[in-house]
Tab-separated table of C-alpha atoms in Angstrom:
chain	number	residue	atom	x	y	z
A	1	UNK	CA	0.000	0.000	0.000
A	2	UNK	CA	0.991	3.646	-0.178
A	3	UNK	CA	0.004	6.743	1.732
A	4	UNK	CA	-1.443	9.626	-0.230
A	5	UNK	CA	-3.145	12.827	0.814
A	6	UNK	CA	-6.180	13.617	-1.276
A	7	UNK	CA	-9.222	15.831	-0.917
A	8	UNK	CA	-12.601	14.313	-0.158
A	9	UNK	CA	-15.502	16.766	-0.318
A	10	UNK	CA	-13.059	19.592	0.234
A	11	UNK	CA	-11.282	18.179	3.277
A	12	UNK	CA	-7.734	16.884	2.871
A	13	UNK	CA	-7.042	13.683	4.720
A	14	UNK	CA	-4.539	10.864	4.600
A	15	UNK	CA	-5.921	7.773	2.902
A	16	UNK	CA	-4.125	4.456	2.539
A	17	UNK	CA	-4.448	3.376	-1.096
A	18	UNK	CA	-3.590	0.059	-2.675
A	19	UNK	CA	-0.824	0.091	-5.263
A	20	UNK	CA	-1.461	-3.434	-6.524
A	21	UNK	CA	-1.790	-3.495	-10.315
A	22	UNK	CA	-5.396	-4.730	-10.286
A	23	UNK	CA	-6.569	-2.557	-7.385
A	24	UNK	CA	-4.447	0.564	-7.708
A	25	UNK	CA	-6.116	3.480	-5.945
A	26	UNK	CA	-8.375	1.291	-3.766
A	27	UNK	CA	-9.113	2.894	-0.372
A	28	UNK	CA	-7.947	0.243	2.089
A	29	UNK	CA	-9.944	1.686	4.967
A	30	UNK	CA	-13.235	2.245	3.131
A	31	UNK	CA	-12.753	-1.160	1.494
A	32	UNK	CA	-13.116	-2.974	4.788
A	33	UNK	CA	-16.863	-2.848	4.150
A	34	UNK	CA	-19.385	-2.606	1.361
A	35	UNK	CA	-22.579	-0.667	1.928
A	36	UNK	CA	-26.078	-2.016	1.377
A	37	UNK	CA	-29.060	0.321	1.879
A	38	UNK	CA	-31.950	-0.430	4.219
A	39	UNK	CA	-34.050	2.558	3.147
A	40	UNK	CA	-35.624	0.137	0.655
A	41	UNK	CA	-37.110	-3.253	1.619
A	42	UNK	CA	-34.360	-5.874	1.579
A	43	UNK	CA	-34.830	-8.553	-1.063
A	44	UNK	CA	-32.455	-11.500	-0.901
A	45	UNK	CA	-32.010	-11.789	-4.665
A	46	UNK	CA	-30.995	-8.132	-4.952
A	47	UNK	CA	-28.540	-8.459	-2.072
A	48	UNK	CA	-27.003	-11.638	-3.486
A	49	UNK	CA	-26.700	-10.279	-7.028
A	50	UNK	CA	-25.140	-7.046	-5.755
A	51	UNK	CA	-22.583	-8.960	-3.688
A	52	UNK	CA	-21.550	-11.006	-6.733
A	53	UNK	CA	-21.425	-7.960	-9.014
A	54	UNK	CA	-18.918	-6.214	-6.740
A	55	UNK	CA	-16.413	-9.006	-7.357
A	56	UNK	CA	-17.023	-10.054	-10.963
A	57	UNK	CA	-17.992	-8.584	-14.324
A	58	UNK	CA	-21.643	-9.542	-14.180
A	59	UNK	CA	-24.562	-9.777	-16.565
A	60	UNK	CA	-27.827	-9.332	-14.664
A	61	UNK	CA	-30.880	-10.609	-16.497
A	62	UNK	CA	-33.855	-9.698	-14.354
A	63	UNK	CA	-37.482	-9.157	-15.419
A	64	UNK	CA	-38.583	-5.560	-15.868
A	65	UNK	CA	-39.593	-3.827	-12.654
A	66	UNK	CA	-37.650	-6.057	-10.262
A	67	UNK	CA	-34.795	-3.714	-9.408
A	68	UNK	CA	-31.925	-3.758	-11.888
A	69	UNK	CA	-31.382	-0.033	-11.313
A	70	UNK	CA	-31.295	-0.614	-7.558
A	71	UNK	CA	-28.487	-3.145	-7.988
A	72	UNK	CA	-26.598	-0.752	-10.253
A	73	UNK	CA	-26.914	2.127	-7.784
A	74	UNK	CA	-25.527	0.047	-4.913
A	75	UNK	CA	-22.611	-1.274	-6.979
A	76	UNK	CA	-21.784	2.225	-8.213
A	77	UNK	CA	-21.915	3.684	-4.705
A	78	UNK	CA	-19.456	1.138	-3.370
A	79	UNK	CA	-16.950	1.706	-6.153
A	80	UNK	CA	-17.379	5.426	-5.538
A	81	UNK	CA	-16.401	4.792	-1.903
A	82	UNK	CA	-13.603	2.352	-2.675
A	83	UNK	CA	-11.883	4.406	-5.387
A	84	UNK	CA	-11.714	8.057	-4.236
A	85	UNK	CA	-9.991	9.108	-7.463
A	86	UNK	CA	-11.852	6.761	-9.819
A	87	UNK	CA	-14.614	7.451	-12.332
A	88	UNK	CA	-17.951	5.628	-12.082
A	89	UNK	CA	-20.020	5.616	-15.287
A	90	UNK	CA	-23.616	4.587	-15.957
A	91	UNK	CA	-24.477	4.310	-19.672
A	92	UNK	CA	-27.956	4.191	-21.174
A	93	UNK	CA	-28.808	4.201	-24.901
A	94	UNK	CA	-31.147	7.220	-24.950
A	95	UNK	CA	-31.207	10.680	-23.409
A	96	UNK	CA	-34.546	10.190	-21.585
A	97	UNK	CA	-33.194	6.982	-20.015
A	98	UNK	CA	-30.057	8.766	-18.864
A	99	UNK	CA	-32.119	11.524	-17.266
A	100	UNK	CA	-34.378	8.996	-15.556
A	101	UNK	CA	-31.554	6.853	-14.198
A	102	UNK	CA	-29.627	9.745	-12.699
A	103	UNK	CA	-32.671	10.563	-10.585
A	104	UNK	CA	-33.415	6.938	-9.733
A	105	UNK	CA	-29.876	6.225	-8.562
A	106	UNK	CA	-29.766	9.385	-6.468
A	107	UNK	CA	-33.013	8.394	-4.753
A	108	UNK	CA	-31.499	5.029	-3.825
A	109	UNK	CA	-27.961	5.844	-2.651
A	110	UNK	CA	-27.785	9.677	-2.578
A	111	UNK	CA	-24.378	9.993	-4.224
A	112	UNK	CA	-23.746	13.741	-3.865
A	113	UNK	CA	-25.054	15.809	-6.759
A	114	UNK	CA	-21.886	17.890	-6.625
A	115	UNK	CA	-19.757	14.986	-7.879
A	116	UNK	CA	-22.280	13.840	-10.485
A	117	UNK	CA	-22.661	14.832	-14.128
A	118	UNK	CA	-25.074	14.067	-16.957
A	119	UNK	CA	-23.488	13.967	-20.418
A	120	UNK	CA	-25.626	13.228	-23.465
A	121	UNK	CA	-23.881	15.089	-26.250
A	122	UNK	CA	-25.524	18.461	-25.720
A	123	UNK	CA	-22.272	20.058	-24.514
A	124	UNK	CA	-19.230	20.866	-26.623
A	125	UNK	CA	-16.287	18.461	-26.406
A	126	UNK	CA	-14.023	21.041	-24.754
A	127	UNK	CA	-16.569	21.689	-22.025
A	128	UNK	CA	-17.028	17.952	-21.491
A	129	UNK	CA	-13.283	17.474	-21.044
A	130	UNK	CA	-13.337	19.712	-17.982
A	131	UNK	CA	-16.380	17.915	-16.611
A	132	UNK	CA	-14.697	14.519	-16.961
A	133	UNK	CA	-11.766	15.815	-14.918
A	134	UNK	CA	-13.821	17.527	-12.218
A	135	UNK	CA	-16.613	15.050	-11.526
A	136	UNK	CA	-16.592	11.462	-10.280
A	137	UNK	CA	-19.919	9.850	-11.188
A	138	UNK	CA	-21.353	10.096	-14.699
A	139	UNK	CA	-24.611	9.240	-16.420
A	140	UNK	CA	-24.027	9.263	-20.170
A	141	UNK	CA	-25.062	8.015	-23.558
A	142	UNK	CA	-22.396	5.613	-24.850
A	143	UNK	CA	-21.542	7.726	-27.887
A	144	UNK	CA	-20.284	10.475	-25.574
A	145	UNK	CA	-17.896	8.137	-23.775
A	146	UNK	CA	-16.839	6.532	-27.059
A	147	UNK	CA	-15.884	9.934	-28.459
A	148	UNK	CA	-14.277	11.354	-25.318
A	149	UNK	CA	-12.010	8.384	-24.612
A	150	UNK	CA	-9.879	9.658	-27.501
A	151	UNK	CA	-9.929	13.263	-26.334
A	152	UNK	CA	-9.439	13.069	-22.549
A	153	UNK	CA	-6.052	11.464	-21.988
A	154	UNK	CA	-6.488	10.235	-18.403
A	155	UNK	CA	-10.136	9.192	-18.679
A	156	UNK	CA	-9.695	5.533	-19.616
A	157	UNK	CA	-7.230	4.771	-16.835
A	158	UNK	CA	-9.438	6.383	-14.193
A	159	UNK	CA	-12.595	4.375	-14.995
A	160	UNK	CA	-13.326	1.843	-12.251
A	161	UNK	CA	-16.959	0.890	-12.821
A	162	UNK	CA	-18.996	0.759	-16.046
A	163	UNK	CA	-22.734	0.054	-16.030
A	164	UNK	CA	-24.411	-0.881	-19.326
A	165	UNK	CA	-28.185	-0.425	-19.265
A	166	UNK	CA	-30.209	-2.295	-21.905
A	167	UNK	CA	-27.091	-4.412	-22.446
A	168	UNK	CA	-28.675	-6.603	-25.124
A	169	UNK	CA	-27.872	-3.751	-27.524
A	170	UNK	CA	-24.150	-4.577	-27.307
A	171	UNK	CA	-23.928	-6.140	-30.757
A	172	UNK	CA	-21.760	-5.478	-33.768
A	173	UNK	CA	-20.519	-1.888	-33.898
A	174	UNK	CA	-22.844	-0.500	-31.238
A	175	UNK	CA	-21.244	2.228	-29.115
A	176	UNK	CA	-21.285	-0.124	-26.097
A	177	UNK	CA	-18.938	-2.468	-27.954
A	178	UNK	CA	-16.765	0.404	-29.137
A	179	UNK	CA	-16.282	1.691	-25.579
A	180	UNK	CA	-14.923	-1.664	-24.428
A	181	UNK	CA	-12.773	-2.027	-27.553
A	182	UNK	CA	-11.190	1.393	-27.040
A	183	UNK	CA	-10.438	0.744	-23.386
A	184	UNK	CA	-8.743	-2.562	-24.146
A	185	UNK	CA	-6.855	-1.128	-27.118
A	186	UNK	CA	-5.356	1.524	-24.846
A	187	UNK	CA	-4.337	-1.034	-22.245
A	188	UNK	CA	-7.089	-0.302	-19.738
A	189	UNK	CA	-8.606	-3.484	-18.336
A	190	UNK	CA	-8.939	-2.916	-14.606
A	191	UNK	CA	-12.550	-1.849	-14.274
A	192	UNK	CA	-15.747	-3.521	-13.177
A	193	UNK	CA	-18.537	-4.192	-15.704
A	194	UNK	CA	-22.187	-4.475	-14.732
A	195	UNK	CA	-24.506	-5.263	-17.646
A	196	UNK	CA	-28.280	-4.990	-17.193
A	197	UNK	CA	-31.037	-6.417	-19.374
A	198	UNK	CA	-34.534	-7.817	-19.062
A	199	UNK	CA	-33.409	-10.417	-21.601
A	200	UNK	CA	-29.881	-10.630	-23.006
A	201	UNK	CA	-30.663	-12.182	-26.383
A	202	UNK	CA	-32.949	-14.248	-28.530
A	203	UNK	CA	-30.959	-17.452	-28.118
A	204	UNK	CA	-27.754	-18.849	-26.606
A	205	UNK	CA	-25.625	-17.683	-29.531
A	206	UNK	CA	-26.820	-14.104	-29.029
A	207	UNK	CA	-25.685	-14.225	-25.416
A	208	UNK	CA	-22.430	-16.117	-25.839
A	209	UNK	CA	-21.131	-14.882	-29.187
A	210	UNK	CA	-22.802	-11.687	-30.275
A	211	UNK	CA	-24.119	-9.913	-27.241
A	212	UNK	CA	-22.843	-9.228	-23.782
A	213	UNK	CA	-20.549	-12.081	-22.797
A	214	UNK	CA	-17.788	-11.485	-25.313
A	215	UNK	CA	-18.472	-7.868	-26.145
A	216	UNK	CA	-18.781	-6.669	-22.540
A	217	UNK	CA	-16.190	-8.959	-20.883
A	218	UNK	CA	-18.751	-10.837	-18.789
A	219	UNK	CA	-17.327	-13.410	-16.383
A	220	UNK	CA	-20.408	-14.122	-14.262
A	221	UNK	CA	-24.129	-14.556	-14.950
A	222	UNK	CA	-27.050	-13.694	-12.672
A	223	UNK	CA	-30.226	-14.833	-14.437
A	224	UNK	CA	-33.676	-14.687	-12.877
A	225	UNK	CA	-37.131	-15.242	-14.327
A	226	UNK	CA	-40.506	-14.499	-12.788
A	227	UNK	CA	-40.638	-18.155	-11.782
A	228	UNK	CA	-37.310	-18.090	-9.898
A	229	UNK	CA	-37.804	-19.067	-6.250
A	230	UNK	CA	-36.273	-15.893	-4.830
A	231	UNK	CA	-38.055	-13.577	-7.289
A	232	UNK	CA	-41.540	-15.091	-7.492
A	233	UNK	CA	-42.855	-13.587	-4.194
A	234	UNK	CA	-42.388	-10.091	-5.662
A	235	UNK	CA	-44.177	-10.731	-8.973
A	236	UNK	CA	-47.840	-9.874	-9.488
A	237	UNK	CA	-50.006	-12.046	-11.699
A	238	UNK	CA	-50.083	-11.160	-15.378
A	239	UNK	CA	-52.515	-12.773	-17.797
A	240	UNK	CA	-51.620	-13.269	-21.464
A	241	UNK	CA	-54.314	-13.536	-24.115
A	242	UNK	CA	-53.907	-13.914	-27.854
A	243	UNK	CA	-56.506	-12.188	-30.027
A	244	UNK	CA	-56.597	-13.613	-33.554
A	245	UNK	CA	-57.788	-11.082	-36.124
A	246	UNK	CA	-59.410	-12.604	-39.187
A	247	UNK	CA	-58.684	-10.955	-42.486
A	248	UNK	CA	-62.207	-10.897	-43.910
A	249	UNK	CA	-65.098	-8.455	-44.353
A	250	UNK	CA	-66.811	-9.115	-41.033
A	251	UNK	CA	-64.556	-6.915	-38.914
A	252	UNK	CA	-64.938	-4.048	-41.346
A	253	UNK	CA	-68.664	-3.914	-40.543
A	254	UNK	CA	-67.745	-2.683	-37.043
A	255	UNK	CA	-66.868	0.680	-38.608
A	256	UNK	CA	-70.529	1.425	-39.400
A	257	UNK	CA	-72.077	-0.357	-36.415
A	258	UNK	CA	-70.191	1.185	-33.511
A	259	UNK	CA	-68.334	4.331	-34.565
A	260	UNK	CA	-69.246	7.519	-36.397
A	261	UNK	CA	-66.077	8.205	-38.368
A	262	UNK	CA	-65.901	10.594	-41.324
A	263	UNK	CA	-66.281	8.626	-44.513
A	264	UNK	CA	-63.067	9.978	-46.007
A	265	UNK	CA	-60.950	8.369	-43.260
A	266	UNK	CA	-59.818	4.887	-44.244
A	267	UNK	CA	-57.945	2.463	-42.016
A	268	UNK	CA	-55.848	-0.123	-43.744
A	269	UNK	CA	-56.018	-3.082	-41.364
A	270	UNK	CA	-58.866	-4.622	-39.367
A	271	UNK	CA	-56.533	-4.760	-36.350
A	272	UNK	CA	-57.152	-1.061	-35.815
A	273	UNK	CA	-60.854	-1.660	-35.282
A	274	UNK	CA	-60.191	-4.643	-33.049
A	275	UNK	CA	-57.832	-2.487	-30.975
A	276	UNK	CA	-60.479	0.219	-30.641
A	277	UNK	CA	-63.090	-2.301	-29.518
A	278	UNK	CA	-60.783	-3.953	-26.994
A	279	UNK	CA	-59.867	-0.612	-25.441
A	280	UNK	CA	-63.492	0.513	-25.393
A	281	UNK	CA	-64.464	-2.653	-23.535
A	282	UNK	CA	-61.546	-2.293	-21.131
A	283	UNK	CA	-62.317	1.277	-20.105
A	284	UNK	CA	-66.080	0.700	-19.903
A	285	UNK	CA	-65.492	-2.185	-17.490
A	286	UNK	CA	-62.906	-0.282	-15.465
A	287	UNK	CA	-64.367	1.175	-12.265
A	288	UNK	CA	-61.542	3.137	-10.605
A	289	UNK	CA	-61.022	5.700	-13.346
A	290	UNK	CA	-57.245	5.254	-12.952
A	291	UNK	CA	-56.561	2.538	-15.497
A	292	UNK	CA	-53.625	2.977	-17.881
A	293	UNK	CA	-53.104	1.153	-21.181
A	294	UNK	CA	-49.992	0.950	-23.325
A	295	UNK	CA	-50.125	-0.215	-26.947
A	296	UNK	CA	-46.926	-1.248	-28.745
A	297	UNK	CA	-46.479	-1.026	-32.511
A	298	UNK	CA	-43.674	-2.080	-34.805
A	299	UNK	CA	-44.254	0.785	-37.229
A	300	UNK	CA	-44.729	4.517	-36.788
A	301	UNK	CA	-47.396	4.579	-39.500
A	302	UNK	CA	-49.524	2.131	-37.493
A	303	UNK	CA	-49.187	4.367	-34.422
A	304	UNK	CA	-50.469	7.404	-36.275
A	305	UNK	CA	-53.350	5.499	-37.881
A	306	UNK	CA	-54.434	4.051	-34.530
A	307	UNK	CA	-54.196	7.479	-32.915
A	308	UNK	CA	-56.492	8.981	-35.544
A	309	UNK	CA	-59.071	6.261	-34.994
A	310	UNK	CA	-58.920	6.276	-31.184
A	311	UNK	CA	-59.364	10.044	-31.024
A	312	UNK	CA	-62.953	9.359	-32.123
A	313	UNK	CA	-63.549	7.568	-28.803
A	314	UNK	CA	-62.701	10.458	-26.503
A	315	UNK	CA	-63.196	11.010	-23.615
A	316	UNK	CA	-63.434	7.274	-22.813
A	317	UNK	CA	-60.131	6.628	-24.589
A	318	UNK	CA	-57.611	9.459	-24.275
A	319	UNK	CA	-54.689	8.470	-26.540
A	320	UNK	CA	-51.237	10.039	-26.832
A	321	UNK	CA	-48.450	9.149	-29.251
A	322	UNK	CA	-45.002	8.208	-27.893
A	323	UNK	CA	-42.298	8.112	-30.595
A	324	UNK	CA	-38.500	8.113	-30.635
A	325	UNK	CA	-36.377	11.161	-31.362
A	326	UNK	CA	-35.530	9.660	-34.746
A	327	UNK	CA	-39.086	10.554	-35.736
A	328	UNK	CA	-38.377	14.239	-35.154
A	329	UNK	CA	-39.716	14.266	-31.592
A	330	UNK	CA	-37.767	16.250	-29.005
A	331	UNK	CA	-36.734	14.915	-25.626
A	332	UNK	CA	-38.890	17.582	-23.984
A	333	UNK	CA	-41.933	16.310	-25.869
A	334	UNK	CA	-41.170	12.699	-24.933
A	335	UNK	CA	-40.859	13.493	-21.249
A	336	UNK	CA	-44.039	15.587	-21.404
A	337	UNK	CA	-46.013	12.666	-22.854
A	338	UNK	CA	-44.699	10.318	-20.156
A	339	UNK	CA	-45.577	12.853	-17.452
A	340	UNK	CA	-49.120	13.288	-18.800
A	341	UNK	CA	-49.569	9.512	-18.856
A	342	UNK	CA	-48.292	9.021	-15.311
A	343	UNK	CA	-50.415	11.882	-13.988
A	344	UNK	CA	-53.613	10.778	-15.741
A	345	UNK	CA	-54.026	13.474	-18.379
A	346	UNK	CA	-54.125	10.649	-20.912
A	347	UNK	CA	-54.961	6.999	-20.322
A	348	UNK	CA	-53.625	5.285	-23.447
A	349	UNK	CA	-50.050	5.459	-24.710
A	350	UNK	CA	-49.417	4.450	-28.326
A	351	UNK	CA	-45.734	3.619	-28.612
A	352	UNK	CA	-43.089	2.308	-30.947
A	353	UNK	CA	-40.109	0.420	-29.512
A	354	UNK	CA	-38.998	3.557	-27.597
A	355	UNK	CA	-41.495	2.589	-24.906
A	356	UNK	CA	-40.014	-0.854	-24.372
A	357	UNK	CA	-36.773	0.028	-22.719
A	358	UNK	CA	-36.412	1.199	-19.192
A	359	UNK	CA	-38.423	4.425	-19.078
A	360	UNK	CA	-40.542	4.775	-15.957
A	361	UNK	CA	-44.067	5.333	-17.229
A	362	UNK	CA	-45.877	4.435	-14.010
A	363	UNK	CA	-48.387	1.675	-13.408
A	364	UNK	CA	-49.963	0.028	-16.471
A	365	UNK	CA	-52.944	-2.324	-16.211
A	366	UNK	CA	-53.120	-3.498	-19.807
A	367	UNK	CA	-50.464	-3.989	-22.455
A	368	UNK	CA	-51.523	-4.510	-26.072
A	369	UNK	CA	-48.999	-5.766	-28.627
A	370	UNK	CA	-50.412	-4.645	-31.969
A	371	UNK	CA	-48.089	-6.757	-34.099
A	372	UNK	CA	-45.278	-9.322	-33.902
A	373	UNK	CA	-42.468	-8.908	-36.412
A	374	UNK	CA	-39.924	-11.548	-35.412
A	375	UNK	CA	-39.334	-14.547	-33.161
A	376	UNK	CA	-36.933	-12.842	-30.768
A	377	UNK	CA	-38.344	-12.765	-27.231
A	378	UNK	CA	-36.537	-9.537	-26.368
A	379	UNK	CA	-39.352	-7.180	-27.282
A	380	UNK	CA	-42.051	-9.493	-25.968
A	381	UNK	CA	-40.355	-9.769	-22.567
A	382	UNK	CA	-39.830	-6.018	-22.289
A	383	UNK	CA	-43.353	-5.195	-23.369
A	384	UNK	CA	-44.949	-7.685	-20.998
A	385	UNK	CA	-42.798	-6.319	-18.193
A	386	UNK	CA	-44.591	-2.982	-18.443
A	387	UNK	CA	-47.542	-4.392	-16.489
A	388	UNK	CA	-47.849	-6.430	-13.307
A	389	UNK	CA	-45.177	-4.455	-11.454
A	390	UNK	CA	-47.114	-3.379	-8.375
A	391	UNK	CA	-50.533	-4.840	-9.112
A	392	UNK	CA	-52.039	-7.471	-11.385
A	393	UNK	CA	-52.032	-6.747	-15.095
A	394	UNK	CA	-52.993	-8.156	-18.475
A	395	UNK	CA	-51.343	-8.534	-21.885
A	396	UNK	CA	-53.227	-8.804	-25.166
A	397	UNK	CA	-51.425	-9.771	-28.362
A	398	UNK	CA	-53.130	-9.076	-31.675
A	399	UNK	CA	-52.124	-11.460	-34.446
A	400	UNK	CA	-53.502	-12.243	-37.861
A	401	UNK	CA	-54.179	-15.809	-38.913
A	402	UNK	CA	-51.264	-17.707	-40.392
A	403	UNK	CA	-47.668	-16.543	-40.312
A	404	UNK	CA	-47.967	-13.928	-37.548
A	405	UNK	CA	-49.868	-16.345	-35.325
A	406	UNK	CA	-47.085	-18.914	-35.723
A	407	UNK	CA	-44.412	-16.263	-35.101
A	408	UNK	CA	-46.024	-15.477	-31.734
A	409	UNK	CA	-46.036	-19.154	-30.764
A	410	UNK	CA	-42.347	-19.436	-31.645
A	411	UNK	CA	-41.561	-16.260	-29.734
A	412	UNK	CA	-43.263	-17.523	-26.569
A	413	UNK	CA	-41.413	-20.832	-26.817
A	414	UNK	CA	-38.095	-18.954	-27.049
A	415	UNK	CA	-39.111	-16.727	-24.135
A	416	UNK	CA	-39.913	-19.666	-21.873
A	417	UNK	CA	-36.824	-21.683	-22.775
A	418	UNK	CA	-33.966	-19.238	-23.114
A	419	UNK	CA	-33.112	-18.794	-19.424
A	420	UNK	CA	-33.110	-22.553	-18.822
A	421	UNK	CA	-30.997	-23.181	-21.913
A	422	UNK	CA	-28.555	-20.387	-21.174
A	423	UNK	CA	-27.918	-21.345	-17.560
A	424	UNK	CA	-27.496	-25.001	-18.494
A	425	UNK	CA	-25.183	-24.313	-21.413
A	426	UNK	CA	-21.606	-25.509	-21.048
A	427	UNK	CA	-20.938	-23.684	-24.320
A	428	UNK	CA	-21.885	-20.411	-22.673
A	429	UNK	CA	-19.838	-21.119	-19.545
A	430	UNK	CA	-16.827	-21.767	-21.741
A	431	UNK	CA	-17.315	-18.339	-23.355
A	432	UNK	CA	-17.258	-16.362	-20.122
A	433	UNK	CA	-14.488	-13.771	-19.877
A	434	UNK	CA	-11.511	-15.538	-18.253
A	435	UNK	CA	-9.540	-12.464	-17.099
A	436	UNK	CA	-11.953	-10.962	-14.609
A	437	UNK	CA	-10.120	-8.194	-12.700
A	438	UNK	CA	-10.389	-8.473	-8.925
A	439	UNK	CA	-10.290	-4.695	-8.198
A	440	UNK	CA	-10.185	-5.609	-4.497
A	441	UNK	CA	-6.826	-6.338	-2.836
A	442	UNK	CA	-6.224	-10.073	-2.523
A	443	UNK	CA	-5.910	-9.997	1.281
A	444	UNK	CA	-9.133	-8.022	1.776
A	445	UNK	CA	-12.696	-9.360	2.041
A	446	UNK	CA	-15.142	-6.460	2.470
A	447	UNK	CA	-17.948	-7.257	4.886
A	448	UNK	CA	-21.497	-6.105	4.214
A	449	UNK	CA	-22.606	-3.119	6.266
A	450	UNK	CA	-26.323	-2.410	6.072
A	451	UNK	CA	-27.064	1.284	6.446
A	452	UNK	CA	-30.169	3.432	6.182
A	453	UNK	CA	-29.374	6.007	3.506
A	454	UNK	CA	-30.982	9.397	4.093
A	455	UNK	CA	-31.888	10.871	0.725
A	456	UNK	CA	-32.335	14.621	0.808
A	457	UNK	CA	-34.633	16.211	-1.739
A	458	UNK	CA	-32.699	17.924	-4.468
A	459	UNK	CA	-33.153	21.654	-4.982
A	460	UNK	CA	-35.080	22.590	-8.101
A	461	UNK	CA	-31.872	23.703	-9.765
A	462	UNK	CA	-29.013	21.444	-8.774
A	463	UNK	CA	-25.441	21.125	-9.924
A	464	UNK	CA	-26.063	18.326	-12.409
A	465	UNK	CA	-24.669	19.256	-15.800
């Protein structure tokens, strides 16, 4: 070890730091313990996964709504404590997700706002360089880190913990993959990886070869399903019903029988009318007045067509469109739509894939999948996870007879089998990253210290950048 004097929150003090190659800069005093918060109910699976993730590069596959962000916040906080000069980075693929996660993590572990920064590409590179040097904990889009690793000389070496949200995106040339490649190319390999996903891939090959294991240096797997013994007590019931839409003239008669729609408006697929009828029935039978529905579409054009039709059913159905920024929608607009949905100013959210991943949209009673485009269970798992978080929920899947109906069956088979196949795969175990860095001195075993974390409300204008 070596003795160094460094500043911590403005106060200089002598801290004994490790000088071992794999744990250089580790605070030997703080590292006697690792902190676990008691301000949230303690769940054994979260505690056990967190403990493992502190020691190994870990892929956490946990159903939506069961606390992946909680695990990330605790891991980040402990590396923040252990490495007083290290950088802790949480990456998410979209700006709204970054903004959401910075708030969520603060509300769990209260890492000081003064050492935290949000970087999503809105600041000039020169300005970001100063922020990287001054701050300690970062919430970023991966493209920002990918770009700045080349421009901030000491950044790569100082990184001690990297969190990858929506880690199933780490394929091919995705920025997640490029971040890891740049770090390794420059000789930086002593950092912890925590990869988070509701489902890491469509099959074993996705996980072992293409997705997170190889691309994100994963050496340990923590997989849970809703049926896992330690997770099941926290899962609310969720029904799944398939609605087969027949492609004939009968459904088209609904247009004249139930709705008064201007004759010059034409809707190209009978699914739109089936969707309208299902939502009408749902809201008419709903007694609390607080029900929320989310409808997922593969195509933007289908969203807009459904929105036009459902507007005719106001005020029973109050639809809003939720599209990605690639469709010309601003982040401000996106967050406004989510806020209106959570606060009850609309009761039906019509979304493309932007609504699948991570964003906190509040409680949803009914999920409708308007179409199924492929056999991968990724989207199905994420969409279903939007309901049944804190109360019982339902999922309806609209499929046409024939090919789409068979695609859904295949998708559900993949969904039910992938976790069992992955965990039992010797092929996958043989592909785990063999050079997991310890990051904790060999003669030190941190003991768990459970502490109630007091989270102070942030001022309306804080120091986040």
